[in-house]
Short mmCIF file of C-alpha atoms in Angstrom, two decimals:
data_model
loop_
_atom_site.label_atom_id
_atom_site.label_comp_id
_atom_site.label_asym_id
_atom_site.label_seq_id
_atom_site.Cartn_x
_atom_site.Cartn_y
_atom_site.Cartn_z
CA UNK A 118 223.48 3.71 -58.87
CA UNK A 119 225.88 1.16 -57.80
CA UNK A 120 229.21 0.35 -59.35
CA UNK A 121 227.91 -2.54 -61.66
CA UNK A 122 225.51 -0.45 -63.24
CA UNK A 123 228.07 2.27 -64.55
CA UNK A 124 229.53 0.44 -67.69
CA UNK A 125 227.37 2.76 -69.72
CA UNK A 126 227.65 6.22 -69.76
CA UNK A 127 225.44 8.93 -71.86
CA UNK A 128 226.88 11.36 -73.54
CA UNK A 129 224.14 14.13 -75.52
CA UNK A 130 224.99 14.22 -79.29
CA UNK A 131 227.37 17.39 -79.76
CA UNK A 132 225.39 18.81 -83.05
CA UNK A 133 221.28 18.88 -83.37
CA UNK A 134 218.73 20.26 -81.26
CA UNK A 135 216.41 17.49 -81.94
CA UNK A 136 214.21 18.97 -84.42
CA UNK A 137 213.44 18.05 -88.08
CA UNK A 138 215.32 20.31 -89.44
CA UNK A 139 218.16 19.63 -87.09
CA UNK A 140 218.20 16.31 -85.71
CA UNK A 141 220.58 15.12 -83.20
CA UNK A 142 223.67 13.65 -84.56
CA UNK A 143 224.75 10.08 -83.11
CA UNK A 144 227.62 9.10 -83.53
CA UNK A 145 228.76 7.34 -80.75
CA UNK A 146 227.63 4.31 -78.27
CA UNK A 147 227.65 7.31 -76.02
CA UNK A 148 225.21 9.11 -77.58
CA UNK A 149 222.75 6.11 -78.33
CA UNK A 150 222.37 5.52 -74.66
CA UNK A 151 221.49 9.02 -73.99
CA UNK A 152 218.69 8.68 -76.11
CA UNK A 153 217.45 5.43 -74.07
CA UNK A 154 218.50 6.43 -70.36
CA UNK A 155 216.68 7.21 -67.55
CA UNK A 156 216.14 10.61 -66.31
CA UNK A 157 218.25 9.36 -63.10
CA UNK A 158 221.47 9.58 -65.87
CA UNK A 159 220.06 12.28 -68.42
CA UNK A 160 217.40 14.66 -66.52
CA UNK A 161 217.45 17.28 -68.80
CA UNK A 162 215.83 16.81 -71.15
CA UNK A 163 213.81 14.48 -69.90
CA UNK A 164 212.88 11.06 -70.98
CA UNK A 165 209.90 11.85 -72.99
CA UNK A 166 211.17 14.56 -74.36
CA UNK A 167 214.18 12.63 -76.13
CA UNK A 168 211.57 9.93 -77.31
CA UNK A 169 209.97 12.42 -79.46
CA UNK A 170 212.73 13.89 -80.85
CA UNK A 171 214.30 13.61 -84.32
CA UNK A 172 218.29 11.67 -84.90
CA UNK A 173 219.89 11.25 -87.46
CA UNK A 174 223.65 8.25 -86.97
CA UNK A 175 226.48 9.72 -88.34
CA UNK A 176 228.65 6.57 -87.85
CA UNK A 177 228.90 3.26 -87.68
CA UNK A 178 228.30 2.20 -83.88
CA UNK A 179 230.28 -0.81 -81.80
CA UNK A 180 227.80 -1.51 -79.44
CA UNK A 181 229.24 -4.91 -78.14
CA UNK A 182 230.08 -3.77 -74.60
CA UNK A 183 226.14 -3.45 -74.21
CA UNK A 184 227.10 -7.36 -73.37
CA UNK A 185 228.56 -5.73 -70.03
CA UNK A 186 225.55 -3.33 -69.14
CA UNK A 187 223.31 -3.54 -66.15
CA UNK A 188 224.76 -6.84 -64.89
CA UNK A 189 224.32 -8.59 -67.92
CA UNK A 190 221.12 -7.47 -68.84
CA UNK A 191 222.74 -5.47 -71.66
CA UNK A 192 220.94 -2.54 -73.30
CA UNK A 193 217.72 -0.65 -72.30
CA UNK A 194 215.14 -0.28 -74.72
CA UNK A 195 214.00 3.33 -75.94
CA UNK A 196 210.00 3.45 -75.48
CA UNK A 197 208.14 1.06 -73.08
CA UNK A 198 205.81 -1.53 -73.85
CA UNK A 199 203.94 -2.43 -70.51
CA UNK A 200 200.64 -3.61 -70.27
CA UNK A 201 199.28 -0.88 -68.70
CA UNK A 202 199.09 2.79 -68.71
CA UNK A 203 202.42 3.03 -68.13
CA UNK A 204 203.52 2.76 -71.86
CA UNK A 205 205.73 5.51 -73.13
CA UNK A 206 206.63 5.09 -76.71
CA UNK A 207 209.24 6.81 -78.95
CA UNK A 208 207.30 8.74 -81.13
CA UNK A 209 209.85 10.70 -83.45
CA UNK A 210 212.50 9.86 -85.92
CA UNK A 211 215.65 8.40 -86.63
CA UNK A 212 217.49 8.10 -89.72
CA UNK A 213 220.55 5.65 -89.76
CA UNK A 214 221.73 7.40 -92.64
CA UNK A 215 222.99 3.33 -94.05
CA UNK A 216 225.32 3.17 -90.54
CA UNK A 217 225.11 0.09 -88.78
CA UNK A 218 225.14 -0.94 -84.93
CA UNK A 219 227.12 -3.52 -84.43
CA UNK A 220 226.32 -6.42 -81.75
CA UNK A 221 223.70 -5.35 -79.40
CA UNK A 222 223.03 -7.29 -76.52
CA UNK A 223 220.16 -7.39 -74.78
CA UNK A 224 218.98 -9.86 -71.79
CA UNK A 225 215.74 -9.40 -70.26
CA UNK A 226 213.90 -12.92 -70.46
CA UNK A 227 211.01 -11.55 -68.33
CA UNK A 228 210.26 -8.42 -69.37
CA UNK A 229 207.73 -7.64 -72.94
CA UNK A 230 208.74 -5.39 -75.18
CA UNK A 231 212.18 -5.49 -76.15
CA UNK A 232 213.97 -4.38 -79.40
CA UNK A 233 216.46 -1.24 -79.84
CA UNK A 234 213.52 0.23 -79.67
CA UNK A 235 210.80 -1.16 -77.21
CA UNK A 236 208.11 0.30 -78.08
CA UNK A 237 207.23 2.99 -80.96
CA UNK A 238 204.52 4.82 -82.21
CA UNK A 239 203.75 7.17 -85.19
CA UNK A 240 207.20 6.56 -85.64
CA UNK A 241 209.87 6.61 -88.36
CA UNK A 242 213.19 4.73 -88.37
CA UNK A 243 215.04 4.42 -91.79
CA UNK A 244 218.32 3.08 -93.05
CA UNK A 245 219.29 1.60 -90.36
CA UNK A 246 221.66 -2.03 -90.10
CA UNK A 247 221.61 -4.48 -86.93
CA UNK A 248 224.25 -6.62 -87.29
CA UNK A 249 225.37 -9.80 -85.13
CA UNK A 250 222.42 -9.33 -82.10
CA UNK A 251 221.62 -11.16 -79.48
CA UNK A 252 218.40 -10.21 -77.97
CA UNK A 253 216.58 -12.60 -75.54
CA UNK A 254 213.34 -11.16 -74.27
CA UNK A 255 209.73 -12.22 -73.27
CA UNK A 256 206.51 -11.55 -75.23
CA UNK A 257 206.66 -8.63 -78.02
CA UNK A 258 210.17 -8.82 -79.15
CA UNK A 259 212.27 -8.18 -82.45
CA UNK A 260 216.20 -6.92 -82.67
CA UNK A 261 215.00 -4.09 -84.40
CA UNK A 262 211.39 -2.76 -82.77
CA UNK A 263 209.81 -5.13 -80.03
CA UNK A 264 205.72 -3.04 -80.64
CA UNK A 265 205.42 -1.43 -83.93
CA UNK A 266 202.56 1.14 -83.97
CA UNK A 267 201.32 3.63 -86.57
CA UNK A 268 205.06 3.61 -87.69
CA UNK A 269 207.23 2.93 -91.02
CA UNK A 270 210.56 1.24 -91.15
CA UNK A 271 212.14 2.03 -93.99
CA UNK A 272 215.23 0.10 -95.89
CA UNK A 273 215.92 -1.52 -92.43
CA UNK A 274 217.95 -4.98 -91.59
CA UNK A 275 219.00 -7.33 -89.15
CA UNK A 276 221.37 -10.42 -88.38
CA UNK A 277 221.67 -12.45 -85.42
CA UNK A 278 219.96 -14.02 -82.95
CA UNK A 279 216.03 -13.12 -81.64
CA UNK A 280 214.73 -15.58 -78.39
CA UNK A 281 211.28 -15.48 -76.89
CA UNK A 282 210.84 -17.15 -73.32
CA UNK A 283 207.27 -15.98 -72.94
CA UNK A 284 203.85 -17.67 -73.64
CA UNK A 285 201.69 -14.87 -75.43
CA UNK A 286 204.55 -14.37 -78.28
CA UNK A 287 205.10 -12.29 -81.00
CA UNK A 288 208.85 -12.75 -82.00
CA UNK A 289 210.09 -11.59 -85.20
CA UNK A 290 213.49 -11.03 -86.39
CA UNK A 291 213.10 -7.05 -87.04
CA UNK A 292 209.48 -6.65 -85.52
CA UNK A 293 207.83 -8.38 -82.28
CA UNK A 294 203.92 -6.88 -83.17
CA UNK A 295 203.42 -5.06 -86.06
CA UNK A 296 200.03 -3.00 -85.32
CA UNK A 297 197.63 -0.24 -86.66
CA UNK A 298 198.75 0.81 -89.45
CA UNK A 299 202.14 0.33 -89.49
CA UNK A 300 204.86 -0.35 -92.65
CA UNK A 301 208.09 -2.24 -93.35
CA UNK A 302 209.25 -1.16 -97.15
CA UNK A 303 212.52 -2.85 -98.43
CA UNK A 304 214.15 -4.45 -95.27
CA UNK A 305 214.78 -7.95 -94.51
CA UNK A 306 215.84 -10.05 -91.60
CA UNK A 307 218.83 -12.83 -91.57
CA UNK A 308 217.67 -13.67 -87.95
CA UNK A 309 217.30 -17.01 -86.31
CA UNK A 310 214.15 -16.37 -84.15
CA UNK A 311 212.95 -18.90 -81.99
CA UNK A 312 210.32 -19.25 -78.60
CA UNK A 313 209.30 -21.93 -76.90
CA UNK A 314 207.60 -24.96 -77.50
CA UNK A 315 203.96 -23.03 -75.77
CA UNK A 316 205.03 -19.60 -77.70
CA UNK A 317 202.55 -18.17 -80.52
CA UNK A 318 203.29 -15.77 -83.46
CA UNK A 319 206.98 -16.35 -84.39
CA UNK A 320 208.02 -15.09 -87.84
CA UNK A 321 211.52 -14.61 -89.66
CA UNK A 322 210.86 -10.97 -90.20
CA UNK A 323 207.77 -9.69 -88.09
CA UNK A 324 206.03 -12.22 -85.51
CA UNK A 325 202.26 -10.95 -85.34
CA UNK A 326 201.29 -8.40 -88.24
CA UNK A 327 197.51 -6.63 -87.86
CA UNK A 328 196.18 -3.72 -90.02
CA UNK A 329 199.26 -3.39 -91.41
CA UNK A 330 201.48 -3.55 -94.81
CA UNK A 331 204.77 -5.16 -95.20
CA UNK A 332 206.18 -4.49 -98.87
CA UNK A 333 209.55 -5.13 -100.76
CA UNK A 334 210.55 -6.87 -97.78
CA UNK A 335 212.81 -10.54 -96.87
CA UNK A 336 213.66 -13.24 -93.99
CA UNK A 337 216.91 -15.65 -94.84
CA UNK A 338 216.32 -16.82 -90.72
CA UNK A 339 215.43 -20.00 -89.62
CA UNK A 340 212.49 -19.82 -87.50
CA UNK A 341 211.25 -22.34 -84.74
CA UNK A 342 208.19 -21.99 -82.14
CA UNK A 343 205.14 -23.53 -81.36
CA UNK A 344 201.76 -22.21 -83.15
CA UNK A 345 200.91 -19.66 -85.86
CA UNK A 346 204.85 -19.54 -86.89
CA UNK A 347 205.88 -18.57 -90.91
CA UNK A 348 209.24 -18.05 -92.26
CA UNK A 349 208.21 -14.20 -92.95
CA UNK A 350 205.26 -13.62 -90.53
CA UNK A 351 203.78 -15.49 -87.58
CA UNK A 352 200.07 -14.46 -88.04
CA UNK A 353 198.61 -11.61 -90.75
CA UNK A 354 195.50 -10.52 -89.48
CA UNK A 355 193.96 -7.89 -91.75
CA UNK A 356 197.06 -6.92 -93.75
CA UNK A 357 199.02 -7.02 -97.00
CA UNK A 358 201.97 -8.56 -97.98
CA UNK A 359 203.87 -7.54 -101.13
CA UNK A 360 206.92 -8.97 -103.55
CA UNK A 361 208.21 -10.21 -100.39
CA UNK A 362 209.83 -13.90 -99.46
CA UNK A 363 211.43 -15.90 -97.60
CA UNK A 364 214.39 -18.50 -97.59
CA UNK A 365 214.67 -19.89 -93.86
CA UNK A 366 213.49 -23.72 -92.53
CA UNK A 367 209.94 -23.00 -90.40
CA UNK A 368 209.31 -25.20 -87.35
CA UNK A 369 206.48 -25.72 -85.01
CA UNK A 370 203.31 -27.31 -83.86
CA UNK A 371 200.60 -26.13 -85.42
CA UNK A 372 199.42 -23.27 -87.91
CA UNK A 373 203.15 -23.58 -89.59
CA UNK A 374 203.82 -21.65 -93.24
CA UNK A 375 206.56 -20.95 -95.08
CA UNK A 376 206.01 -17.33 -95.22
CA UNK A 377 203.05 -16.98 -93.33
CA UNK A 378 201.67 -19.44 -90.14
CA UNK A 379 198.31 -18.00 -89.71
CA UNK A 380 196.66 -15.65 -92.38
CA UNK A 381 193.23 -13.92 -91.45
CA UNK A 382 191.24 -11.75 -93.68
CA UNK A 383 194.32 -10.50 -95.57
CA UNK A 384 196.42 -10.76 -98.57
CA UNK A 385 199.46 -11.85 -100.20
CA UNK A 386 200.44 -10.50 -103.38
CA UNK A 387 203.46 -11.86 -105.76
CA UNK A 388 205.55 -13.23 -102.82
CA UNK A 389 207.19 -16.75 -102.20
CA UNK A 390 208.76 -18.59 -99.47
CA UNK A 391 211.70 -22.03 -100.06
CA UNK A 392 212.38 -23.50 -97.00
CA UNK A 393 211.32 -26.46 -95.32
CA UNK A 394 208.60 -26.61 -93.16
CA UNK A 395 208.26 -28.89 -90.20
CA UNK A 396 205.17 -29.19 -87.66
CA UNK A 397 204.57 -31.74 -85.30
CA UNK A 398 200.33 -30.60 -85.05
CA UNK A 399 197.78 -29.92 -87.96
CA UNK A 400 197.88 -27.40 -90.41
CA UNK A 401 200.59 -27.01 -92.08
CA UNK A 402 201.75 -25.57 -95.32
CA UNK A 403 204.79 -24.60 -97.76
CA UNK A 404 203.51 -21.10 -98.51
CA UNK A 405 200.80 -20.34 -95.64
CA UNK A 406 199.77 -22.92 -92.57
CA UNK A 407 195.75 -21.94 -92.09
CA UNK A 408 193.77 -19.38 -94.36
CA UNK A 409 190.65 -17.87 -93.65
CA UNK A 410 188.85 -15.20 -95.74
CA UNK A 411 191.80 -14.07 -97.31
CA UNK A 412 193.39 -14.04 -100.81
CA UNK A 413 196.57 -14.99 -102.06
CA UNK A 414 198.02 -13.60 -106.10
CA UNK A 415 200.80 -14.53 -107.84
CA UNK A 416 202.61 -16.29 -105.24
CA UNK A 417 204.37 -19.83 -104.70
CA UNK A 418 206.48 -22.42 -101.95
CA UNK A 419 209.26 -24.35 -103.50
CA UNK A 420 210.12 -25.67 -99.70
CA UNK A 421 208.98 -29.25 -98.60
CA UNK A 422 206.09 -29.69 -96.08
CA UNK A 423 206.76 -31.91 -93.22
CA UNK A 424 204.24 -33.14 -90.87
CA UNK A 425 205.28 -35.68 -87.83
#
């Protein structure tokens, strides 16, 4: 590896042996990036074999020298999301334990899946705090978990700043995709998450949610994109939303909502969104853009609806 690339250094957790009963212990930046690193830093164990392990953070955790990291790409997500069979996802647990990491930076405009975690599945990751991120990727990105899959986060948050540059979207604040199965319970996102003007399925907290349940959960983020964009989700496609809201101004083109842009054979129960939407295209709405078979209880917009 060339000079540039050794700002970061991995150093394995000094308690734990990875199991459930006795999880790694982070507690440093040192010991999150042995989690993520290739098997070129940390062969032993291997990659795959730290992605389905069990952590527990012990600390709070400075990561703003991730700014610095592989010539300014910053930090390497743990699990891949690549459209092919080349997908290796982080399949075990980690447990913040109410620590924080502060600042993460990550830079990777052309590459999907990007997040603290790239890509997980059958997952859990609990009390756990982003705070002040920066995290610029293509399609499939969120600050906390770019492709959520069979997995529950937990009491989870974020602040900062989420970019898409792609064209097939999903770009949340906390979750990119939120697929099969998957759960958010009592976390929120005070993320400004925005895509371009082409990009689809931008939401404050999650951008695309299928099959899946978000409960208990927030956005205070501004969000701006282009279709199928909502304050709290961009699209809900055969899921449930719960006592959940959201505060942030929506913008886009078309498909725009409050708290959800698109909602397809789902439901939202006893939730609300207040900002002001804005949409330049058709369908646009203070609580949801477009509905189809789907159901909405108990729930209300106080925001203004905009149309150009």
């Amino acid at each position: 590896a060339s000079a540039s690339l050794m700002a970061q250094t991995a150093i394995a957790p000094s308690v734990g042996d990875g199991s459930v009963d006795n999880p790694y212990e982070i507690a440093s930046l040192e010991n999150l990036y042995w989690i993520a690193a290739s098997e070129c830093f940390v062969p032993d164990p291997d990659q795959e074999t730290r992605w389905s392990s069990h952590y527990i953070q012990t600390a709070d955790i400075d990561a703003s020298d991730t700014m610095n990291w592989f010539e300014g790409e910053g930090w390497n997500p743990i699990g891949y999301w690549i459209t092919s069979v080349d997908n290796q996802s982080f399949t075990g647990s980690y447990n913040g334990e109410n620590h924080t990491i502060e600042e993460l930076y990550i830079y990777r405009p052309s590459i999907d899946g990007i997040g603290l975690f790239g890509n997980v599945e059958g997952a859990t990751i609990e009390n756990l705090g982003l705070t002040n991120v920066s995290v610029t990727g293509n399609n499939t990105v969120g600050s906390l978990v770019g492709a959520q899959q069979t997995t529950s986060i937990i009491n989870c948050y974020s602040t900062g700043i989420v970019i898409g540059t792609g064209y097939a979207g999903y770009i949340g604040g906390l979750v990119g995709g939120q697929l099969d199965n998957s759960s958010i319970i009592n976390s929120f996102s005070s993320v400004s998450v925005s895509g371009t003007e082409y990009l689809e399925y931008i939401g404050g907290l999650v951008g695309g949610q299928s099959n899946s349940v978000i409960n208990n959960s927030y956005s205070t983020g501004n969000v701006d994109g282009g279709s199928q964009v909502g304050g709290l989700v961009g699209i809900q496609a055969g899921s449930t939303i719960n006592e959940s809201y959201c505060t942030g101004s929506v913008d886009g083109y078309a498909m725009v909502g409050g708290l959800v842009g698109l909602q397809a054979s789902s439901t939202i129960n006893e939730s609300y969104a207040t900002g002001i939407v804005t949409g330049t295209g058709s369908a646009l709405g203070g609580l949801v853009g477009m509905q189809t078979n789907s159901t909405i209880t108990n729930s209300y917009s106080t925001g203004v609806a905009n149309g150009e």
